[in-house]
Coordinates of C-alpha atoms and ligand atoms in Angstrom, one line a residue:
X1 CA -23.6 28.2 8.3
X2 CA -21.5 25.2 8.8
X3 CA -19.0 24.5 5.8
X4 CA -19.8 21.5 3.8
X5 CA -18.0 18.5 5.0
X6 CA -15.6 16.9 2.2
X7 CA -15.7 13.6 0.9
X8 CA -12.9 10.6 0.8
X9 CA -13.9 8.1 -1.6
X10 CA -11.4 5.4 -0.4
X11 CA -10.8 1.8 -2.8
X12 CA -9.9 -1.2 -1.7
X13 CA -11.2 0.0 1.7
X14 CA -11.7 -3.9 3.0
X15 CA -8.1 -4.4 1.9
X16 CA -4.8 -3.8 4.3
X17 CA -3.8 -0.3 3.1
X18 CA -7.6 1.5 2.6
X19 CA -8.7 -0.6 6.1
X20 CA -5.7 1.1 7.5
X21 CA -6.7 4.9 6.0
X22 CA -10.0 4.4 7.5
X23 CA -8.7 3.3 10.6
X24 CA -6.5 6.4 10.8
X25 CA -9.3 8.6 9.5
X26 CA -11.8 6.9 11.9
X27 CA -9.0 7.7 14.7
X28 CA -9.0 11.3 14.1
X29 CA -11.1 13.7 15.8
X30 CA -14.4 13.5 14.4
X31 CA -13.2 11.8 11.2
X32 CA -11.2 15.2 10.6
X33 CA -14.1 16.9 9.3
X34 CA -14.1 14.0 6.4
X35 CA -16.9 12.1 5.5
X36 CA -15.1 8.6 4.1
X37 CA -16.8 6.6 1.2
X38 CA -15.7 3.2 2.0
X39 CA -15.4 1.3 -1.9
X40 CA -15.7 -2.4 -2.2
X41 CA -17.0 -4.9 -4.7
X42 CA -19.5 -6.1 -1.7
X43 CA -21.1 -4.6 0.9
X44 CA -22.1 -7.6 2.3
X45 CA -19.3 -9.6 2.9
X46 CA -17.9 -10.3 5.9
X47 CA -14.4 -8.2 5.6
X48 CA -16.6 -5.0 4.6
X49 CA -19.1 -5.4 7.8
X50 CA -16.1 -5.7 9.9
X51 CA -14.7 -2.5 8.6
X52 CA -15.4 0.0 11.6
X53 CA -17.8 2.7 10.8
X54 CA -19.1 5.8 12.1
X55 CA -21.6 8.6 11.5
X56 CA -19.6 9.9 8.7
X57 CA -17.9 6.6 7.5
X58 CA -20.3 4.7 5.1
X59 CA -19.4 1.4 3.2
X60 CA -20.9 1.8 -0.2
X61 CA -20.5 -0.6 -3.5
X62 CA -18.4 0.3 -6.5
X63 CA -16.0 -1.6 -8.9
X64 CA -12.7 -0.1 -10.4
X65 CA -13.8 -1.7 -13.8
X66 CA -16.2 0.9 -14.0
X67 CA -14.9 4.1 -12.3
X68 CA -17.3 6.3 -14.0
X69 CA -20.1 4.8 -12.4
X70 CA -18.8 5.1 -9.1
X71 CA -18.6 9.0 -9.3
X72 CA -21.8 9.5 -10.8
X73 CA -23.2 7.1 -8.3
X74 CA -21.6 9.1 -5.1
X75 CA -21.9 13.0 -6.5
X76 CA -19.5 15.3 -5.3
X77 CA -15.8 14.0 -4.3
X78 CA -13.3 16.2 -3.1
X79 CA -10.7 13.3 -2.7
X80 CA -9.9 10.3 -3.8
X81 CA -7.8 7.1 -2.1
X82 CA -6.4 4.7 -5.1
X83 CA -5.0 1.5 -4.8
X84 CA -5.6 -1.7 -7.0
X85 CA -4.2 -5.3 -5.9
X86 CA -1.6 -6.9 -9.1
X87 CA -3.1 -8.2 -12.0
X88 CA -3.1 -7.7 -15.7
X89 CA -5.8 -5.1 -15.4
X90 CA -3.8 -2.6 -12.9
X91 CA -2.5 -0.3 -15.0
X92 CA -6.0 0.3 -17.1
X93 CA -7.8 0.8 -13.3
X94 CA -5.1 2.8 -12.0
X95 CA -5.3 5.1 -15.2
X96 CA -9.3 5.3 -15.3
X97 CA -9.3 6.2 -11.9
X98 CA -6.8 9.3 -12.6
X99 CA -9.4 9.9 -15.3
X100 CA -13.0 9.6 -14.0
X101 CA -11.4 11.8 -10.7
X102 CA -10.2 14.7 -13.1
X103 CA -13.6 14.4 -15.4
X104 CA -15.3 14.7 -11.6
X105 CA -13.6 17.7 -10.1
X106 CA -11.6 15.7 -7.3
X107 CA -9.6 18.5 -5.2
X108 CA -6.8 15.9 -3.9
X109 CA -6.2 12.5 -5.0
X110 CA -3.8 9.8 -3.3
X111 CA -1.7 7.3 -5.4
X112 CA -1.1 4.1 -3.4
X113 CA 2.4 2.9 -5.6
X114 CA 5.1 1.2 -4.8
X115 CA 9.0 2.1 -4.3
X116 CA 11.2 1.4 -7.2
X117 CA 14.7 2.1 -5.9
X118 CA 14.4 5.6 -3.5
X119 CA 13.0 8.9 -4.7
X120 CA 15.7 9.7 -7.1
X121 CA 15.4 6.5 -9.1
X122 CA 11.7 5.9 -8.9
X123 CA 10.3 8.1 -11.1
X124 CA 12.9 7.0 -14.1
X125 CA 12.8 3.2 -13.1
X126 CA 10.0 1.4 -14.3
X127 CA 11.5 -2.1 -13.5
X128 CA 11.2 -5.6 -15.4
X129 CA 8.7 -6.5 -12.7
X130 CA 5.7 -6.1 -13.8
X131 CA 3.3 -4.5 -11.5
X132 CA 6.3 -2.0 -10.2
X133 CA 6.1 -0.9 -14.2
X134 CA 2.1 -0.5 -14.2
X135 CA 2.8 1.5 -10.6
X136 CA 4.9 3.4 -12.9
X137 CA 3.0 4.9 -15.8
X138 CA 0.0 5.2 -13.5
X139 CA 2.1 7.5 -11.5
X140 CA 3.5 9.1 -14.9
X141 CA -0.1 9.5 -16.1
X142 CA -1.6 10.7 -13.2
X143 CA 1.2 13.5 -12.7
X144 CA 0.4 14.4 -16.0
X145 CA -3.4 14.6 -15.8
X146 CA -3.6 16.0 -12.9
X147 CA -1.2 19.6 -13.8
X148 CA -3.5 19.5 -16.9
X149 CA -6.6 19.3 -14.9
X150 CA -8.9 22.6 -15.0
X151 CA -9.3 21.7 -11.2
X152 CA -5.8 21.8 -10.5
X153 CA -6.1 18.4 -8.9
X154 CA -3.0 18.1 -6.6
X155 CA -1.8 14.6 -5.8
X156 CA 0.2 12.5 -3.6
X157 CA 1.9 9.0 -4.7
X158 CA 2.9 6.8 -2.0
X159 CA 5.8 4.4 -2.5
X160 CA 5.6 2.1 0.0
X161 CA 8.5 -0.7 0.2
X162 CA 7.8 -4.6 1.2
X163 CA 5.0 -4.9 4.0
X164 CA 5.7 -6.5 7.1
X165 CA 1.9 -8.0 6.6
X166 CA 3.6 -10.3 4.0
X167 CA 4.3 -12.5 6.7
X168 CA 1.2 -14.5 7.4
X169 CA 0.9 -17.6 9.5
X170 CA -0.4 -19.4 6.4
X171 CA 2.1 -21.1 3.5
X172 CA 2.2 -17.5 2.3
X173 CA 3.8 -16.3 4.1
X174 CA 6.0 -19.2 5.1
X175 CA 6.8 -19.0 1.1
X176 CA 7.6 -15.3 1.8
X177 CA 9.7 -15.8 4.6
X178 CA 11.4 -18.7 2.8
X179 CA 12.0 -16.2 -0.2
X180 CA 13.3 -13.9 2.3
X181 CA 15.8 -16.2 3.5
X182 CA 17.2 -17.2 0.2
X183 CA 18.2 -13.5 -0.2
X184 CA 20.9 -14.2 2.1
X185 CA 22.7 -11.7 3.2
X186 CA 21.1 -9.0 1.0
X187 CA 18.8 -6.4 3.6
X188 CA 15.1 -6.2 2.3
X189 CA 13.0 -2.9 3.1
X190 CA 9.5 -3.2 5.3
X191 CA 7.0 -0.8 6.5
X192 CA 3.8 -1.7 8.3
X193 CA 0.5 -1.2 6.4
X194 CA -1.0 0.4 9.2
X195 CA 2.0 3.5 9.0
X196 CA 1.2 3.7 5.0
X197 CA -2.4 4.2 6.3
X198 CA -1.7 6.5 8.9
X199 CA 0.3 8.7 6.5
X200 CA -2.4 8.6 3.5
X201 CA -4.5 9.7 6.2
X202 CA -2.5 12.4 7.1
X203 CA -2.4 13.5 3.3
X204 CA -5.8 14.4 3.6
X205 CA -6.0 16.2 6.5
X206 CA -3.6 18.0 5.9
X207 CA -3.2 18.1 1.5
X208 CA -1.3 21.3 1.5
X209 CA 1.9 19.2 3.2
X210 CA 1.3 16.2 0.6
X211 CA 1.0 18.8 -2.6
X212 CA 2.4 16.7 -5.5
X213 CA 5.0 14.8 -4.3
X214 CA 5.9 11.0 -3.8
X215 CA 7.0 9.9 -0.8
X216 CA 9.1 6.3 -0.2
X217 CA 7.8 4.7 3.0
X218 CA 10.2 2.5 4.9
X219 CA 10.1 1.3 8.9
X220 CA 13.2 -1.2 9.1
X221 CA 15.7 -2.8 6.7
X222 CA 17.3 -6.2 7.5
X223 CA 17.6 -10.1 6.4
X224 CA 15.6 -12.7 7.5
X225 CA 18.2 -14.4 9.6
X226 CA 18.8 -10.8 11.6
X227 CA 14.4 -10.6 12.0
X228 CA 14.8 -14.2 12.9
X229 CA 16.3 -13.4 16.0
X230 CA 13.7 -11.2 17.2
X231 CA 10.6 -13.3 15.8
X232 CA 12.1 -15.9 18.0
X233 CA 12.5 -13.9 21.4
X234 CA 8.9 -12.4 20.7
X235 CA 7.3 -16.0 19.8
X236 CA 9.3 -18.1 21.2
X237 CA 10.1 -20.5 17.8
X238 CA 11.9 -19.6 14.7
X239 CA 10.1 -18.3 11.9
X240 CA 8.4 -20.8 9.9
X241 CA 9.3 -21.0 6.6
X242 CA 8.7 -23.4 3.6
X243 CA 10.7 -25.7 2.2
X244 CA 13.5 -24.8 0.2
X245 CA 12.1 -26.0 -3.0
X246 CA 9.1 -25.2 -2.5
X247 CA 9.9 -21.4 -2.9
X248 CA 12.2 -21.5 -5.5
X249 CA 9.3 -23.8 -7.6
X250 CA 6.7 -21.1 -6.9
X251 CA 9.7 -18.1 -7.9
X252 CA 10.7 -20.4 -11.1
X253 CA 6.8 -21.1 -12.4
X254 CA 6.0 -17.5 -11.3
X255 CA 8.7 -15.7 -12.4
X256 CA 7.1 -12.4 -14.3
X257 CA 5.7 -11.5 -10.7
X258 CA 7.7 -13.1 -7.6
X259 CA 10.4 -14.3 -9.6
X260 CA 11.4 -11.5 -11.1
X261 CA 10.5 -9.3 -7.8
X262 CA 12.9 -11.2 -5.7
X263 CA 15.5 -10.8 -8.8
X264 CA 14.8 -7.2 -8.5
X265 CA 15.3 -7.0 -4.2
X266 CA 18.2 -9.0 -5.0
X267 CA 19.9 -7.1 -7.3
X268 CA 18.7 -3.6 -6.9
X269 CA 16.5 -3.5 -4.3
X270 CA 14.4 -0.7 -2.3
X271 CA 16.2 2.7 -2.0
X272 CA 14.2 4.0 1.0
X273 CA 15.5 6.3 3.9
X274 CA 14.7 4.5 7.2
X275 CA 16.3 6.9 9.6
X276 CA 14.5 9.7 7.8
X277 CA 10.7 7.9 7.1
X278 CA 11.3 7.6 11.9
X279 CA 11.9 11.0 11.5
X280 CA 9.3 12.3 9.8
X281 CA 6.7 10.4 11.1
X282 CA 7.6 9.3 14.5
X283 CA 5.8 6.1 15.7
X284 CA 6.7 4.0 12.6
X285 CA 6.9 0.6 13.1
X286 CA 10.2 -1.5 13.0
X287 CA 10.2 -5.1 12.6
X288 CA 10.9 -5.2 16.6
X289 CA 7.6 -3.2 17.2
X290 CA 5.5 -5.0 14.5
X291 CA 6.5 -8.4 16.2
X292 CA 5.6 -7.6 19.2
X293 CA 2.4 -6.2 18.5
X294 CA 1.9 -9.1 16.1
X295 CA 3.0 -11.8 17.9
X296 CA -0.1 -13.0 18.7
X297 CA -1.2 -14.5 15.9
X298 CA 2.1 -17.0 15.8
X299 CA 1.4 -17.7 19.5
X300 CA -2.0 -18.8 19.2
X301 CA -1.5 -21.3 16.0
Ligands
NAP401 N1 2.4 -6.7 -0.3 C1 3.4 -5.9 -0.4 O1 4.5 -6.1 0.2 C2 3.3 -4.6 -1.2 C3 4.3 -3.7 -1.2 C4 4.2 -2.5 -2.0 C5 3.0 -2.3 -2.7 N2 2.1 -3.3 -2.8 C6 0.9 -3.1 -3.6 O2 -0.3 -3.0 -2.8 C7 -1.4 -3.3 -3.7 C8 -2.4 -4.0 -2.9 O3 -2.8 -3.3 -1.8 P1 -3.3 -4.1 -0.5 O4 -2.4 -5.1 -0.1 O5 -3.7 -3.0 0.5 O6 -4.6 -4.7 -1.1 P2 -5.5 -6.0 -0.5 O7 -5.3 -6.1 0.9 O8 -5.2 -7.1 -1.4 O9 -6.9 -5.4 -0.8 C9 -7.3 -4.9 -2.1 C10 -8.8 -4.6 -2.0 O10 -9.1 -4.1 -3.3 C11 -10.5 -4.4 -3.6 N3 -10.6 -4.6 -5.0 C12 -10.0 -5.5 -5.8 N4 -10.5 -5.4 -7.1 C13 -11.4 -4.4 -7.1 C14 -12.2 -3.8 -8.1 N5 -12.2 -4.2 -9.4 N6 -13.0 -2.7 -7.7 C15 -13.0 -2.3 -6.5 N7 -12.3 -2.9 -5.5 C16 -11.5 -3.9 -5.8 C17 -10.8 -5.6 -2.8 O11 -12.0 -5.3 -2.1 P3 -13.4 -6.1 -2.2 O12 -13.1 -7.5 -2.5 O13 -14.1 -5.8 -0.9 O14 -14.1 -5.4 -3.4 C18 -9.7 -5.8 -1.8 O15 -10.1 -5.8 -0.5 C19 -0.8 -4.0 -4.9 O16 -0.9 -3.1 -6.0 C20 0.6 -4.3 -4.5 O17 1.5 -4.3 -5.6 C21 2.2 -4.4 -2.0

C-alpha cells in the first residue's frame, strides 16, 4: 500500500514568496511526494490562474481572517506555509494561524518573518518598526505554541532581509531605489524571493534539517550607488529613481512603516551572513545574478 501523500497548505500562494514555494515545490521531482494547497482570497483572479499547477498542486479559496475555516474546509494538513503582507491585522493572522495549525494537528509549520539584526539579535529585538515587531511576537508565540502542542509541531521561521523584488519598474520601486540612495554610504541587505522560496521548499522536504530553528536569509549586501554600476552595465541606463523629495515626502507622511524602516537600515540595519547564506545554499542570487536575470523588464519599458 502506497503511504498517504502529505499536505502543504501554502498562504499568500499568488504572492512573491508562496508563488516562489510553489514554484520550487512544483520543480521537485513529483512535487516531493507533497500535495500543495495553494491559499488565496480568489481563485479566479488572474494572478491565482497563472500560478502553475499540477496533478497534486490545487488552488483552493481561503482567507487568513478566518483560519479555522480554512482547516475544516481542507481536512488533514501535515504542514503549513505562513506569510501575511503588512497591515494592522498581521500580528492577529500570524498568531491564529499558529493556532488553528496546533488545534488541527499540523506536523511542520513554516514562519515566513523577517530579519531584525542577525540571528543573535533577532529573537530579542522586536524593533520600533512596526511590522518587524508583529514578525516578532508571532515568531515568540508560535515557538511557544508549538513546544506546547500535543503534536509536537516543529517549526521553521524564516528571516528574510530586504528583497531584491522591491525594485520594480513602477514609481515603487523608483521610490525604493530613491530610498536606497539616500542611505548613502550605509550597505543594505537583499535576497531574491525566489531563494526564500526555494529554501521554504526545502524545509519541507526535508523538516528534520529545518527542526525549530530561524534562519536569516541574505544573497548580497551593498549601496545603491555600488548596484548602480551593475544595473547600468546589465541595462544599459542608470537606475531610475524618484525625485529626491518625493521619497523623503512619502518616508516623512509614512513614517510608522517606511520611515521608520529606513531609520532602522540606517541605523542598525540587517545582521545577515552573506558568505555563509552562498554557502549553505549554493545558487543564491546576488544582485549581479538577479540583474541579469531581471534585466528584462528595464529593457523592454
Ligand atoms: N518586501 C520586502 O523587502 C520584505 C522583506 C522581508 C519581509 N517582507 C515581508 O513579506 C511579507 C509579504 O510577503 P510577499 O511580498 O511574498 O507578499 P505579497 O507578494 O504581497 O503577497 C501576499 C499574498 O497574500 C495574500 N493575502 C493577503 N491577505 C490575505 C488574507 N486575508 N487571506 C489570505 N490571503 C491573503 C494575497 O493573495 P490573494 O490576493 O490572492 O488572496 C497576496 O497575493 C510582509 O509581511 C513583509 O513584511 C517583505
Amino acid at each position: 500500500m502506497s503511504t498517504p501523500r502529505k499536505i502543504v497548505l501554502v498562504t499568500g500562494a499568488t504572492g512573491k514568496q508562496g508563488g516562489a514555494l510553489i514554484q520550487g515545490l512544483l520543480s521537485a521531482p513529483d512535487t516531493a511526494g507533497l500535495n500543495i494547497l495553494a491559499v488565496t482570497r480568489d481563485a479566479s483572479s488572474p494572478r491565482a490562474l497563472e500560478l502553475g499547477t499540477n496533478f497534486n498542486v490545487a488552488i483552493v479559496q481561503g482567507d487568513m481572517t478566518q483560519p479555522e475555516a480554512m482547516f475544516e474546509k481542507f481536512g488533514p494538513i501535515w504542514g503549513v506555509y505562513s506569510v501575511q503582507i503588512n497591515s494592522d491585522a498581521e500580528e492577529q493572522q500570524g498568531k491564529a494561524m499558529v493556532d488553528a495549525a496546533v488545534a488541527h494537528g499540523v506536523q511542520h509549520f513554516v514562519y515566513s518573518s523577517g530579519d531584525r539584526g542577525g540571528p543573535e539579535k533577532s529573537p530579542v529585538n522586536p524593533t520600533k518598526v512596526k511590522n518587524f515587531a508583529a514578525k516578532y511576537r508571532v515568531e515568540k508565540h508560535l515557538e511557544e505554541k508549538a513546544a506546547a502542542s500535543p503534536q509536537n509541531m516543529t517549526y521553521t521561521i524564516l528571516r528574510p532581509v530586504t528583497f531584491f523584488e522591491n525594485l520594480t519598474t513602477d514609481i515603487h520601486g523608483k521610490g525604493f531605489a530613491r530610498m536606497w540612495e539616500q542611505m548613502g554610504a550605509k550597505k543594505l541587505q537583499f535576497v531574491s524571493t525566489r531563494d526564500i522560496g526555494r529554501i521554504a521548499a526545502d524545509s519541507f522536504m526535508h523538516p528534520n534539517n529545518y527542526r525549530n530553528i530561524a534562519l536569516t536569509l541574505a544573497g548580497d549586501e551593498l549601496t545603491q550607488p555600488e548596484a548602480d554600476v551593475m544595473f547600468r552595465a546589465a541595462v544599459g541606463f542608470p537606475m531610475p529613481m524618484a525625485p529626491c523629495p518625493m521619497a523623503s515626502t512619502v518616508k516623512f507622511f509614512l513614517k510608522g512603516t517606511v520611515g521608520d524602516m529606513f531609520r532602522w537600515f540606517e541605523l542598525e540595519g540587517y545582521g545577515g551572513d552573506v558568505a555563509v547564506c552562498h554557502k549553505l545554499y549554493p545558487g543564491m542570487k546576488d544582485f549581479q545574478a538577479w540583474i541579469d536575470e531581471n534585466k528584462g523588464k528595464w529593457l523592454s519599458i
